[in-house]
Each structure stands twice: as structure tokens, then as C-alpha cells.
mmCIF file of C-alpha atoms and ligand atoms in Angstrom:
data_model
loop_
_atom_site.group_PDB
_atom_site.id
_atom_site.type_symbol
_atom_site.label_atom_id
_atom_site.label_comp_id
_atom_site.label_asym_id
_atom_site.label_seq_id
_atom_site.Cartn_x
_atom_site.Cartn_y
_atom_site.Cartn_z
ATOM 1 C CA UNK A 1 166.321 -181.866 -15.520
ATOM 2 C CA UNK A 2 167.197 -178.426 -14.617
ATOM 3 C CA UNK A 3 169.389 -176.076 -16.583
ATOM 4 C CA UNK A 4 173.153 -176.827 -15.361
ATOM 5 C CA UNK A 5 174.503 -174.487 -12.710
ATOM 6 C CA UNK A 6 178.024 -173.103 -13.369
ATOM 7 C CA UNK A 7 180.299 -173.617 -10.344
ATOM 8 C CA UNK A 8 183.861 -172.205 -10.268
ATOM 9 C CA UNK A 9 186.634 -173.434 -7.991
ATOM 10 C CA UNK A 10 189.757 -171.337 -7.796
ATOM 11 C CA UNK A 11 192.812 -173.297 -6.915
ATOM 12 C CA UNK A 12 191.220 -176.336 -8.581
ATOM 13 C CA UNK A 13 194.418 -178.302 -8.585
ATOM 14 C CA UNK A 14 195.271 -177.722 -4.876
ATOM 15 C CA UNK A 15 194.529 -179.971 -2.014
ATOM 16 C CA UNK A 16 191.180 -178.551 -1.145
ATOM 17 C CA UNK A 17 190.091 -177.981 -4.775
ATOM 18 C CA UNK A 18 190.911 -181.665 -5.471
ATOM 19 C CA UNK A 19 188.573 -182.916 -2.620
ATOM 20 C CA UNK A 20 185.920 -180.405 -3.554
ATOM 21 C CA UNK A 21 185.517 -180.892 -7.128
ATOM 22 C CA UNK A 22 184.222 -184.450 -6.854
ATOM 23 C CA UNK A 23 181.778 -183.709 -4.212
ATOM 24 C CA UNK A 24 180.226 -180.894 -6.284
ATOM 25 C CA UNK A 25 180.310 -182.968 -9.378
ATOM 26 C CA UNK A 26 178.353 -185.665 -7.379
ATOM 27 C CA UNK A 27 175.509 -183.337 -6.835
ATOM 28 C CA UNK A 28 176.064 -182.462 -3.215
ATOM 29 C CA UNK A 29 175.587 -178.721 -3.490
ATOM 30 C CA UNK A 30 172.600 -178.326 -5.939
ATOM 31 C CA UNK A 31 171.074 -181.787 -5.306
ATOM 32 C CA UNK A 32 170.188 -184.581 -7.418
ATOM 33 C CA UNK A 33 168.069 -182.797 -9.996
ATOM 34 C CA UNK A 34 170.541 -180.224 -10.918
ATOM 35 C CA UNK A 35 173.431 -180.791 -13.265
ATOM 36 C CA UNK A 36 176.680 -178.715 -12.919
ATOM 37 C CA UNK A 37 179.217 -177.277 -15.220
ATOM 38 C CA UNK A 38 182.466 -177.080 -13.376
ATOM 39 C CA UNK A 39 185.178 -174.647 -14.059
ATOM 40 C CA UNK A 40 188.563 -174.899 -12.466
ATOM 41 C CA UNK A 41 190.623 -171.669 -12.327
ATOM 42 C CA UNK A 42 194.337 -172.078 -11.752
ATOM 43 C CA UNK A 43 197.730 -170.230 -12.275
ATOM 44 C CA UNK A 44 199.554 -171.161 -15.560
ATOM 45 C CA UNK A 45 201.975 -173.233 -13.794
ATOM 46 C CA UNK A 46 199.321 -175.708 -12.344
ATOM 47 C CA UNK A 47 197.102 -175.884 -15.458
ATOM 48 C CA UNK A 48 198.535 -179.375 -16.266
ATOM 49 C CA UNK A 49 197.535 -180.614 -12.786
ATOM 50 C CA UNK A 50 194.154 -179.077 -13.152
ATOM 51 C CA UNK A 51 193.889 -180.777 -16.456
ATOM 52 C CA UNK A 52 194.671 -184.030 -14.608
ATOM 53 C CA UNK A 53 191.793 -183.323 -12.213
ATOM 54 C CA UNK A 54 189.375 -182.603 -15.067
ATOM 55 C CA UNK A 55 190.408 -186.009 -16.641
ATOM 56 C CA UNK A 56 189.612 -187.861 -13.271
ATOM 57 C CA UNK A 57 186.307 -186.054 -13.050
ATOM 58 C CA UNK A 58 185.470 -187.295 -16.472
ATOM 59 C CA UNK A 59 186.478 -190.860 -15.648
ATOM 60 C CA UNK A 60 183.847 -190.897 -12.835
ATOM 61 C CA UNK A 61 181.133 -190.473 -15.415
ATOM 62 C CA UNK A 62 179.188 -188.459 -12.821
ATOM 63 C CA UNK A 63 175.544 -188.343 -14.074
ATOM 64 C CA UNK A 64 175.148 -184.693 -12.958
ATOM 65 C CA UNK A 65 178.432 -183.452 -14.333
ATOM 66 C CA UNK A 66 177.597 -181.468 -17.530
ATOM 67 C CA UNK A 67 180.971 -180.252 -18.342
ATOM 68 C CA UNK A 68 184.433 -179.460 -16.851
ATOM 69 C CA UNK A 69 186.593 -176.700 -18.063
ATOM 70 C CA UNK A 70 190.101 -175.573 -16.904
ATOM 71 C CA UNK A 71 190.882 -171.869 -17.285
ATOM 72 C CA UNK A 72 193.706 -169.585 -16.287
ATOM 73 C CA UNK A 73 191.678 -166.302 -17.018
ATOM 74 C CA UNK A 74 189.784 -164.787 -14.203
ATOM 75 C CA UNK A 75 187.222 -163.107 -16.476
ATOM 76 C CA UNK A 76 186.557 -166.502 -18.211
ATOM 77 C CA UNK A 77 186.444 -168.270 -14.789
ATOM 78 C CA UNK A 78 183.527 -166.334 -13.423
ATOM 79 C CA UNK A 79 181.360 -165.888 -16.517
ATOM 80 C CA UNK A 80 177.817 -167.016 -15.722
ATOM 81 C CA UNK A 81 178.828 -168.385 -12.358
ATOM 82 C CA UNK A 82 176.256 -169.415 -9.797
ATOM 83 C CA UNK A 83 178.615 -170.736 -7.055
ATOM 84 C CA UNK A 84 182.158 -169.543 -6.685
ATOM 85 C CA UNK A 85 184.401 -171.320 -4.238
ATOM 86 C CA UNK A 86 187.518 -169.026 -3.911
ATOM 87 C CA UNK A 87 189.971 -171.442 -2.588
ATOM 88 C CA UNK A 88 193.265 -170.480 -4.205
ATOM 89 C CA UNK A 89 195.323 -167.810 -2.141
ATOM 90 C CA UNK A 90 198.766 -166.870 -1.444
ATOM 91 C CA UNK A 91 199.927 -168.586 1.582
ATOM 92 C CA UNK A 92 202.132 -166.723 4.196
ATOM 93 C CA UNK A 93 205.827 -167.593 3.526
ATOM 94 C CA UNK A 94 208.715 -167.182 5.918
ATOM 95 C CA UNK A 95 209.939 -163.686 6.313
ATOM 96 C CA UNK A 96 206.672 -162.303 4.854
ATOM 97 C CA UNK A 97 205.134 -159.401 6.482
ATOM 98 C CA UNK A 98 201.428 -159.185 7.256
ATOM 99 C CA UNK A 99 201.215 -156.271 4.841
ATOM 100 C CA UNK A 100 202.876 -158.491 2.144
ATOM 101 C CA UNK A 101 200.395 -161.153 2.732
ATOM 102 C CA UNK A 102 197.599 -158.812 2.397
ATOM 103 C CA UNK A 103 198.895 -157.206 -0.819
ATOM 104 C CA UNK A 104 199.638 -160.586 -2.287
ATOM 105 C CA UNK A 105 196.099 -161.850 -1.638
ATOM 106 C CA UNK A 106 194.599 -158.514 -2.875
ATOM 107 C CA UNK A 107 196.215 -159.107 -6.078
ATOM 108 C CA UNK A 108 194.136 -162.203 -6.371
ATOM 109 C CA UNK A 109 190.824 -161.118 -4.868
ATOM 110 C CA UNK A 110 190.418 -157.599 -6.374
ATOM 111 C CA UNK A 111 190.459 -159.057 -9.976
ATOM 112 C CA UNK A 112 188.128 -161.836 -8.875
ATOM 113 C CA UNK A 113 185.732 -159.456 -7.350
ATOM 114 C CA UNK A 114 185.701 -157.368 -10.568
ATOM 115 C CA UNK A 115 185.141 -160.406 -12.706
ATOM 116 C CA UNK A 116 182.361 -161.656 -10.433
ATOM 117 C CA UNK A 117 180.829 -158.038 -10.813
ATOM 118 C CA UNK A 118 180.956 -158.077 -14.550
ATOM 119 C CA UNK A 119 179.971 -161.640 -15.343
ATOM 120 C CA UNK A 120 178.373 -163.766 -12.612
ATOM 121 C CA UNK A 121 174.834 -164.985 -12.822
ATOM 122 C CA UNK A 122 172.079 -163.016 -10.999
ATOM 123 C CA UNK A 123 171.989 -165.861 -8.376
ATOM 124 C CA UNK A 124 175.658 -165.842 -7.596
ATOM 125 C CA UNK A 125 176.904 -167.064 -4.222
ATOM 126 C CA UNK A 126 180.457 -166.622 -3.165
ATOM 127 C CA UNK A 127 182.451 -168.545 -0.489
ATOM 128 C CA UNK A 128 185.879 -167.535 0.128
ATOM 129 C CA UNK A 129 188.063 -170.378 1.570
ATOM 130 C CA UNK A 130 191.656 -168.978 0.982
ATOM 131 C CA UNK A 131 193.068 -167.112 3.855
ATOM 132 C CA UNK A 132 192.849 -164.568 5.429
ATOM 133 C CA UNK A 133 189.417 -165.759 4.432
ATOM 134 C CA UNK A 134 187.203 -162.989 6.131
ATOM 135 C CA UNK A 135 189.300 -160.118 4.801
ATOM 136 C CA UNK A 136 189.720 -161.689 1.347
ATOM 137 C CA UNK A 137 185.919 -161.906 1.172
ATOM 138 C CA UNK A 138 185.599 -158.308 2.059
ATOM 139 C CA UNK A 139 188.020 -157.344 -0.595
ATOM 140 C CA UNK A 140 186.167 -159.464 -2.922
ATOM 141 C CA UNK A 141 182.721 -157.759 -2.094
ATOM 142 C CA UNK A 142 184.262 -154.200 -2.224
ATOM 143 C CA UNK A 143 185.277 -154.861 -5.732
ATOM 144 C CA UNK A 144 181.801 -156.294 -6.795
ATOM 145 C CA UNK A 145 179.547 -153.234 -5.972
ATOM 146 C CA UNK A 146 176.860 -154.344 -8.242
ATOM 147 C CA UNK A 147 176.375 -157.664 -6.463
ATOM 148 C CA UNK A 148 174.456 -157.512 -3.057
ATOM 149 C CA UNK A 149 177.085 -157.811 -0.418
ATOM 150 C CA UNK A 150 175.307 -160.667 1.461
ATOM 151 C CA UNK A 151 176.225 -162.936 -1.530
ATOM 152 C CA UNK A 152 179.905 -162.760 -0.145
ATOM 153 C CA UNK A 153 180.776 -165.124 2.639
ATOM 154 C CA UNK A 154 183.934 -166.683 4.245
ATOM 155 C CA UNK A 155 184.130 -170.126 5.501
ATOM 156 C CA UNK A 156 184.037 -170.774 9.237
ATOM 157 C CA UNK A 157 182.087 -173.979 8.706
ATOM 158 C CA UNK A 158 185.129 -176.137 9.437
ATOM 159 C CA UNK A 159 185.719 -174.396 12.758
ATOM 160 C CA UNK A 160 181.949 -175.096 13.344
ATOM 161 C CA UNK A 161 182.119 -178.831 12.609
ATOM 162 C CA UNK A 162 185.402 -179.057 14.619
ATOM 163 C CA UNK A 163 183.528 -177.450 17.602
ATOM 164 C CA UNK A 164 180.589 -179.826 17.216
ATOM 165 C CA UNK A 165 183.017 -182.858 16.882
ATOM 166 C CA UNK A 166 184.878 -181.741 20.236
ATOM 167 C CA UNK A 167 181.729 -181.336 22.227
ATOM 168 C CA UNK A 168 180.316 -184.703 21.031
ATOM 169 C CA UNK A 169 183.641 -186.389 21.963
ATOM 170 C CA UNK A 170 183.612 -184.731 25.351
ATOM 171 C CA UNK A 171 180.014 -185.986 26.115
ATOM 172 C CA UNK A 172 180.489 -189.227 24.586
ATOM 173 C CA UNK A 173 177.538 -188.619 22.200
ATOM 174 C CA UNK A 174 176.817 -188.760 18.504
ATOM 175 C CA UNK A 175 177.414 -185.247 16.830
ATOM 176 C CA UNK A 176 174.036 -185.381 15.198
ATOM 177 C CA UNK A 177 172.337 -184.964 18.747
ATOM 178 C CA UNK A 178 174.074 -181.516 19.033
ATOM 179 C CA UNK A 179 172.785 -178.282 17.642
ATOM 180 C CA UNK A 180 173.119 -174.403 17.932
ATOM 181 C CA UNK A 181 177.005 -174.045 18.357
ATOM 182 C CA UNK A 182 178.449 -170.877 17.157
ATOM 183 C CA UNK A 183 181.796 -169.577 15.733
ATOM 184 C CA UNK A 184 181.905 -165.867 16.067
ATOM 185 C CA UNK A 185 184.460 -163.358 14.548
ATOM 186 C CA UNK A 186 187.482 -164.100 12.429
ATOM 187 C CA UNK A 187 188.748 -167.462 11.078
ATOM 188 C CA UNK A 188 191.875 -167.289 12.946
ATOM 189 C CA UNK A 189 193.393 -168.305 16.328
ATOM 190 C CA UNK A 190 191.210 -165.504 17.823
ATOM 191 C CA UNK A 191 187.764 -167.005 16.648
ATOM 192 C CA UNK A 192 185.304 -167.478 19.509
ATOM 193 C CA UNK A 193 183.842 -170.980 19.581
ATOM 194 C CA UNK A 194 180.769 -170.712 21.738
ATOM 195 C CA UNK A 195 178.508 -173.296 23.197
ATOM 196 C CA UNK A 196 176.562 -171.290 25.522
ATOM 197 C CA UNK A 197 173.334 -171.761 23.445
ATOM 198 C CA UNK A 198 174.206 -175.264 22.286
ATOM 199 C CA UNK A 199 171.571 -177.804 22.707
ATOM 200 C CA UNK A 200 171.575 -181.666 22.825
ATOM 201 C CA UNK A 201 168.424 -183.434 21.443
ATOM 202 C CA UNK A 202 166.849 -179.936 21.253
ATOM 203 C CA UNK A 203 167.353 -179.045 24.912
ATOM 204 C CA UNK A 204 170.086 -176.743 26.491
ATOM 205 C CA UNK A 205 173.329 -178.456 27.494
ATOM 206 C CA UNK A 206 172.925 -177.144 30.932
ATOM 207 C CA UNK A 207 175.572 -178.661 33.374
ATOM 208 C CA UNK A 208 176.327 -181.397 30.918
ATOM 209 C CA UNK A 209 179.385 -179.685 29.841
ATOM 210 C CA UNK A 210 181.928 -178.273 32.420
ATOM 211 C CA UNK A 211 182.171 -174.376 31.967
ATOM 212 C CA UNK A 212 186.029 -174.489 32.662
ATOM 213 C CA UNK A 213 186.386 -176.898 29.677
ATOM 214 C CA UNK A 214 184.057 -174.851 27.561
ATOM 215 C CA UNK A 215 186.101 -171.644 28.094
ATOM 216 C CA UNK A 216 189.410 -173.130 28.136
ATOM 217 C CA UNK A 217 190.577 -176.453 26.505
ATOM 218 C CA UNK A 218 187.649 -176.692 24.044
ATOM 219 C CA UNK A 219 188.211 -173.148 22.615
ATOM 220 C CA UNK A 220 192.046 -173.759 22.324
ATOM 221 C CA UNK A 221 191.596 -177.242 20.726
ATOM 222 C CA UNK A 222 189.074 -175.860 18.108
ATOM 223 C CA UNK A 223 191.217 -172.814 17.258
ATOM 224 C CA UNK A 224 194.398 -174.732 17.228
ATOM 225 C CA UNK A 225 193.018 -177.773 15.318
ATOM 226 C CA UNK A 226 194.345 -176.695 11.926
ATOM 227 C CA UNK A 227 197.985 -176.618 13.496
ATOM 228 C CA UNK A 228 197.280 -180.033 15.018
ATOM 229 C CA UNK A 229 196.321 -181.572 11.729
ATOM 230 C CA UNK A 230 199.483 -180.101 9.954
ATOM 231 C CA UNK A 231 201.647 -181.620 12.657
ATOM 232 C CA UNK A 232 199.893 -185.048 12.399
ATOM 233 C CA UNK A 233 199.494 -185.143 8.642
ATOM 234 C CA UNK A 234 202.362 -183.095 7.269
ATOM 235 C CA UNK A 235 199.774 -181.194 5.358
ATOM 236 C CA UNK A 236 196.984 -178.843 6.133
ATOM 237 C CA UNK A 237 193.330 -179.910 6.466
ATOM 238 C CA UNK A 238 191.972 -180.685 2.889
ATOM 239 C CA UNK A 239 189.310 -183.147 2.781
ATOM 240 C CA UNK A 240 187.600 -181.719 6.052
ATOM 241 C CA UNK A 241 187.741 -178.180 4.563
ATOM 242 C CA UNK A 242 186.273 -179.421 1.275
ATOM 243 C CA UNK A 243 183.519 -180.979 3.232
ATOM 244 C CA UNK A 244 182.771 -177.840 5.192
ATOM 245 C CA UNK A 245 182.848 -175.834 1.927
ATOM 246 C CA UNK A 246 180.247 -178.292 0.407
ATOM 247 C CA UNK A 247 178.016 -178.068 3.408
ATOM 248 C CA UNK A 248 178.324 -174.315 3.600
ATOM 249 C CA UNK A 249 177.091 -173.933 -0.037
ATOM 250 C CA UNK A 250 174.451 -176.737 0.141
ATOM 251 C CA UNK A 251 172.852 -175.176 3.128
ATOM 252 C CA UNK A 252 172.865 -171.831 1.518
ATOM 253 C CA UNK A 253 171.104 -173.167 -1.535
ATOM 254 C CA UNK A 254 169.044 -175.708 0.061
ATOM 255 C CA UNK A 255 168.381 -174.397 3.619
ATOM 256 C CA UNK A 256 169.614 -175.276 7.081
ATOM 257 C CA UNK A 257 167.867 -178.037 9.129
ATOM 258 C CA UNK A 258 164.933 -176.827 11.221
ATOM 259 C CA UNK A 259 165.950 -176.110 14.862
ATOM 260 C CA UNK A 260 169.547 -175.615 14.152
ATOM 261 C CA UNK A 261 171.849 -172.992 12.798
ATOM 262 C CA UNK A 262 175.356 -172.947 11.514
ATOM 263 C CA UNK A 263 178.284 -170.504 11.499
ATOM 264 C CA UNK A 264 178.825 -168.255 8.450
ATOM 265 C CA UNK A 265 181.218 -165.440 8.035
ATOM 266 C CA UNK A 266 179.387 -162.563 6.180
ATOM 267 C CA UNK A 267 179.184 -158.772 5.849
ATOM 268 C CA UNK A 268 177.862 -157.478 9.288
ATOM 269 C CA UNK A 269 174.720 -155.624 9.231
ATOM 270 C CA UNK A 270 175.785 -154.064 12.456
ATOM 271 C CA UNK A 271 174.429 -156.814 14.648
ATOM 272 C CA UNK A 272 176.048 -157.791 18.115
ATOM 273 C CA UNK A 273 178.316 -154.742 18.045
ATOM 274 C CA UNK A 274 180.170 -155.928 14.806
ATOM 275 C CA UNK A 275 180.772 -152.892 12.640
ATOM 276 C CA UNK A 276 178.720 -152.616 9.470
ATOM 277 C CA UNK A 277 180.235 -154.371 6.406
ATOM 278 C CA UNK A 278 183.027 -156.296 8.418
ATOM 279 C CA UNK A 279 183.095 -159.905 7.351
ATOM 280 C CA UNK A 280 182.651 -161.731 10.628
ATOM 281 C CA UNK A 281 181.235 -165.108 11.630
ATOM 282 C CA UNK A 282 177.752 -165.302 13.156
ATOM 283 C CA UNK A 283 175.245 -167.942 13.923
ATOM 284 C CA UNK A 284 172.954 -168.139 10.730
ATOM 285 C CA UNK A 285 170.184 -169.891 9.193
ATOM 286 C CA UNK A 286 169.467 -170.109 5.463
ATOM 287 C CA UNK A 287 165.925 -169.269 4.551
ATOM 288 C CA UNK A 288 164.690 -169.200 0.913
ATOM 289 C CA UNK A 289 168.289 -169.294 -0.327
ATOM 290 C CA UNK A 290 169.579 -166.421 1.873
ATOM 291 C CA UNK A 291 171.513 -166.336 5.088
ATOM 292 C CA UNK A 292 169.794 -164.688 8.048
ATOM 293 C CA UNK A 293 171.813 -163.979 11.184
ATOM 294 C CA UNK A 294 170.207 -165.350 14.203
ATOM 295 C CA UNK A 295 169.302 -162.228 16.196
ATOM 296 C CA UNK A 296 168.778 -161.514 19.920
ATOM 297 C CA UNK A 297 171.013 -164.189 21.498
ATOM 298 C CA UNK A 298 172.130 -163.302 25.154
ATOM 299 C CA UNK A 299 175.819 -162.645 25.309
ATOM 300 C CA UNK A 300 177.577 -163.064 28.575
ATOM 301 C CA UNK A 301 180.278 -160.600 29.484
ATOM 302 C CA UNK A 302 182.858 -163.409 28.580
ATOM 303 C CA UNK A 303 181.223 -163.825 25.044
ATOM 304 C CA UNK A 304 181.046 -160.136 24.407
ATOM 305 C CA UNK A 305 184.644 -159.828 25.314
ATOM 306 C CA UNK A 306 185.851 -162.716 23.174
ATOM 307 C CA UNK A 307 183.797 -161.350 20.328
ATOM 308 C CA UNK A 308 185.251 -158.000 20.616
ATOM 309 C CA UNK A 309 188.839 -159.317 20.534
ATOM 310 C CA UNK A 310 188.244 -161.184 17.211
ATOM 311 C CA UNK A 311 186.378 -158.217 15.786
ATOM 312 C CA UNK A 312 189.389 -155.961 16.765
ATOM 313 C CA UNK A 313 191.600 -158.319 14.732
ATOM 314 C CA UNK A 314 189.370 -158.030 11.806
ATOM 315 C CA UNK A 315 189.258 -154.354 11.990
ATOM 316 C CA UNK A 316 193.010 -154.174 12.113
ATOM 317 C CA UNK A 317 193.265 -156.430 8.841
ATOM 318 C CA UNK A 318 190.609 -154.123 7.260
ATOM 319 C CA UNK A 319 192.501 -150.981 8.183
ATOM 320 C CA UNK A 320 195.783 -152.371 6.790
ATOM 321 C CA UNK A 321 194.137 -153.235 3.529
ATOM 322 C CA UNK A 322 192.787 -149.563 3.416
ATOM 323 C CA UNK A 323 196.209 -148.181 4.185
ATOM 324 C CA UNK A 324 197.681 -150.164 1.353
ATOM 325 C CA UNK A 325 195.025 -148.588 -0.883
ATOM 326 C CA UNK A 326 193.441 -151.866 -1.774
ATOM 327 C CA UNK A 327 190.022 -151.915 -0.256
HETATM 328 P P1 NAX B 401 197.090 -175.592 -1.930
HETATM 329 O O1 NAX B 401 198.342 -174.845 -1.995
HETATM 330 O O2 NAX B 401 197.062 -177.013 -1.914
HETATM 331 O O3 NAX B 401 196.212 -175.184 -3.278
HETATM 332 C C1 NAX B 401 196.058 -173.777 -3.548
HETATM 333 C C2 NAX B 401 195.839 -173.667 -5.083
HETATM 334 O O4 NAX B 401 195.535 -172.443 -5.449
HETATM 335 C C3 NAX B 401 197.138 -174.063 -5.816
HETATM 336 O O5 NAX B 401 196.982 -175.070 -6.723
HETATM 337 C C4 NAX B 401 197.582 -172.821 -6.545
HETATM 338 O O6 NAX B 401 198.182 -172.946 -7.724
HETATM 339 C C5 NAX B 401 196.178 -172.133 -6.597
HETATM 340 N N1 NAX B 401 196.238 -170.771 -6.770
HETATM 341 C C6 NAX B 401 197.106 -169.780 -6.237
HETATM 342 N N2 NAX B 401 196.870 -168.555 -6.727
HETATM 343 C C7 NAX B 401 195.823 -168.605 -7.609
HETATM 344 C C8 NAX B 401 195.065 -167.770 -8.265
HETATM 345 N N3 NAX B 401 195.369 -166.486 -8.293
HETATM 346 N N4 NAX B 401 194.069 -168.168 -9.102
HETATM 347 C C9 NAX B 401 193.749 -169.390 -9.101
HETATM 348 N N5 NAX B 401 194.366 -170.312 -8.379
HETATM 349 C C10 NAX B 401 195.405 -169.855 -7.609
HETATM 350 O O7 NAX B 401 196.224 -174.958 -0.797
HETATM 351 P P2 NAX B 401 194.954 -175.638 -0.051
HETATM 352 O O8 NAX B 401 195.328 -176.632 1.075
HETATM 353 O O9 NAX B 401 194.024 -176.162 -1.133
HETATM 354 O O10 NAX B 401 194.410 -174.411 0.755
HETATM 355 C C11 NAX B 401 193.754 -173.345 0.026
HETATM 356 C C12 NAX B 401 193.573 -172.150 0.927
HETATM 357 O O11 NAX B 401 192.601 -172.529 1.931
HETATM 358 C C13 NAX B 401 194.862 -171.681 1.737
HETATM 359 O O12 NAX B 401 194.584 -170.223 1.651
HETATM 360 C C14 NAX B 401 194.318 -172.114 3.129
HETATM 361 O O13 NAX B 401 195.011 -171.306 4.125
HETATM 362 C C15 NAX B 401 192.895 -172.049 3.234
HETATM 363 N N6 NAX B 401 192.157 -172.802 4.171
HETATM 364 C C16 NAX B 401 191.092 -172.226 4.701
HETATM 365 C C17 NAX B 401 190.166 -172.988 5.577
HETATM 366 C C18 NAX B 401 189.067 -172.266 6.250
HETATM 367 O O14 NAX B 401 188.493 -172.939 7.177
HETATM 368 N N7 NAX B 401 188.646 -171.056 5.751
HETATM 369 C C19 NAX B 401 190.738 -174.242 6.226
HETATM 370 C C20 NAX B 401 191.570 -175.040 5.194
HETATM 371 C C21 NAX B 401 192.707 -174.125 4.551
HETATM 372 O O15 NAX B 401 193.792 -173.933 5.494
#
């Protein structure tokens, strides 16, 4: 058996944390040969609930679960961490200005970035789930200057799987037959779900999908899916978000399937006109444990415009953070 990998979940007692912890403890990120030591970071008020999660994890007697620890100290949380799931974040409350939201979240992600910089394992991989995820990931990376910036990502995998599911339903086919869909830009209503390079059974979709649907109802349905879940369930997406987080980290560690790619928000190396360093979603494959953006895809005028709209929103978020003196 390999040495255990330390995996930290922030917001470990929250909805997503609760669904995520059991999947990781079951070996779904590092595979069936690698034990994991789980660490749940919570705020003091939620420590009791996190202890309850730890008790349930113990009760499963997962063969791969080496240990579970509940902590409320950020530095302790990230000491020796290999996989950090940054889920806990400050939600937007009624009457809150955007700058208040960014400031509140910076109060969480600045110290977490610093703690990762100081204490993380050399192979650390960071996935930010807590919203505004892209900008929170950027703040975390900015505060961890000694860690390569490509180790900081934000989650658009749920948008990606939502997009796959919508196309599968539209065509009446199994989702496993589809590949090469992309979510571009911000994890927000302005994301751009793009099927212009998508394939079915390894071949272009061609006329199988009506272009009016692809640039209208499809995009709205994917972008508004979170709101639709809240309306139906009375609570935001949790198990599907946890699934996406597991798949994001699993693919990063173990590789993406041949012939396909996925969507990952990561610091731009200046590709597709996205400013350098901006954490934006791209099509990406994981090779030898590292994300590589799929380069050279043709972009129609529509695609370029949609990406630019999403990027403009991200630039505005980044500028607000800089104006607040946080970045
Ligand atoms: P919950 O409110 O159920 O859980 C959040 C947990 O984080 C709470 O237990 C809270 O005590 C904890 N927390 C707050 N501040 C903390 C801190 N400084 N350190 C450690 N823990 C802290 O929210 P949940 O439904 O789990 O959602 C978590 C985040 O995911 C939210 O920001 C949400 O907007 C975001 N989402 C992101 C998605 C994505 O695709 N990127 C989709 C799902 C989800 O909406």
C-alpha cells in the first residue's frame, strides 16, 4: 500500500462537504491502492456537525480511510495537504453588495492561500468550489506565490456534466456516447457552454443538434440549472456538485479518458484571448498529473463573443478585488 495522501475539505460539515467526504474516503480520487487521511476544516460553530461527519466516516470502516481529523485552524488544515477541496465560502446574503461578498470571501481565501503556501505537500492540487469560485481561486493562488499557479483550479465540472446531460437528453442517447463539450469562462450565468466541437461516438455532432437550440435553450438551461435545482429541491445542488469535484480531482490525478477532454477553470496562460493569470474555464486534458489546455480550437464569431462576455465579467471581479486591496 502507498503512503496515505492528505486530503482537506473546507466546509466539511456543509451540504457538499457531506457528500464529498464519503466518495473520497471510498478511494474515488486516488484509486484503490492509495489510502487517504481526511481533514475537515470548519468554522467553530460547525465543529460539532463536522465531528458527526467524522463519526459517520469512521462507521463506514472504509478500507482506504487512514484517518479523519476535524480542525478549525487554517494552518493545521493544510499542513502536508496533497488535495485541497475549498468548498466553504461566504454565500451572498440579502442586501449584500458585490464588494461585500468579495471582501468576505477574501477573508477566507487569503489565509487559506497563505497556509497552502507554507504547509502543503509538493504535489498539492487545489480545487475551489466555493463561489465566486474563479475569483476565489485567483485570490488563493495570489497568496501562495511559491506554489506553481497551475495547481490552483476552480470548478466548472458540474456545468460540464450538466451540459453533457442536456445534449444526451436532447438527442435521446446515453451520455457516455458524447465527448468534447466545453464550458468557457466564469462559473456564473455568463458561462459559455459550447458544443461546437462536441462529438457522438467519436464523430462530430454535425446536424444532429439544432443550432438554434444549441445557442439558445441549451445554454440557458445549463447556466440556470443551479437555480432550477434550488427551486425544485429547496436547497442548492450538493451531491451533483460533490460528484463533479470528485471527477475533477480524479481526472487531474489519474488522467482524462483518451479522445475526450473536460472543462477546468485555471489560470490562463494567455490562450484564446483570455488575459494571463485570469482563472477562466477552458477545455483541458490531464496528462501525467497536469492539466493541459486544448489548444488551436476554431472559434466562431459567436463563440468568441460569448467567451469575451464571460471574460469581461471575470476581469471586473478581479479589478474589484484589486481595488479592495485584497489581490
Ligand atoms: P453549505 O452552506 O451547506 O456549506 C458550507 C460550509 O462551509 C458550512 O458548513 C460552513 O460552516 C463552512 N464554512 C464557511 N466558512 C468557512 C471557513 N472559513 N472555513 C471552513 N469552513 C467554512 O454550502 P454548500 O451547499 O456546501 O456550498 C458550498 C459552496 O459551493 C458555496 O459557495 C456554493 O455557492 C458553491 N457551489 C459551487 C458550485 C460550482 O460548480 N463551483 C456548485 C455548487 C455550489 O453552489
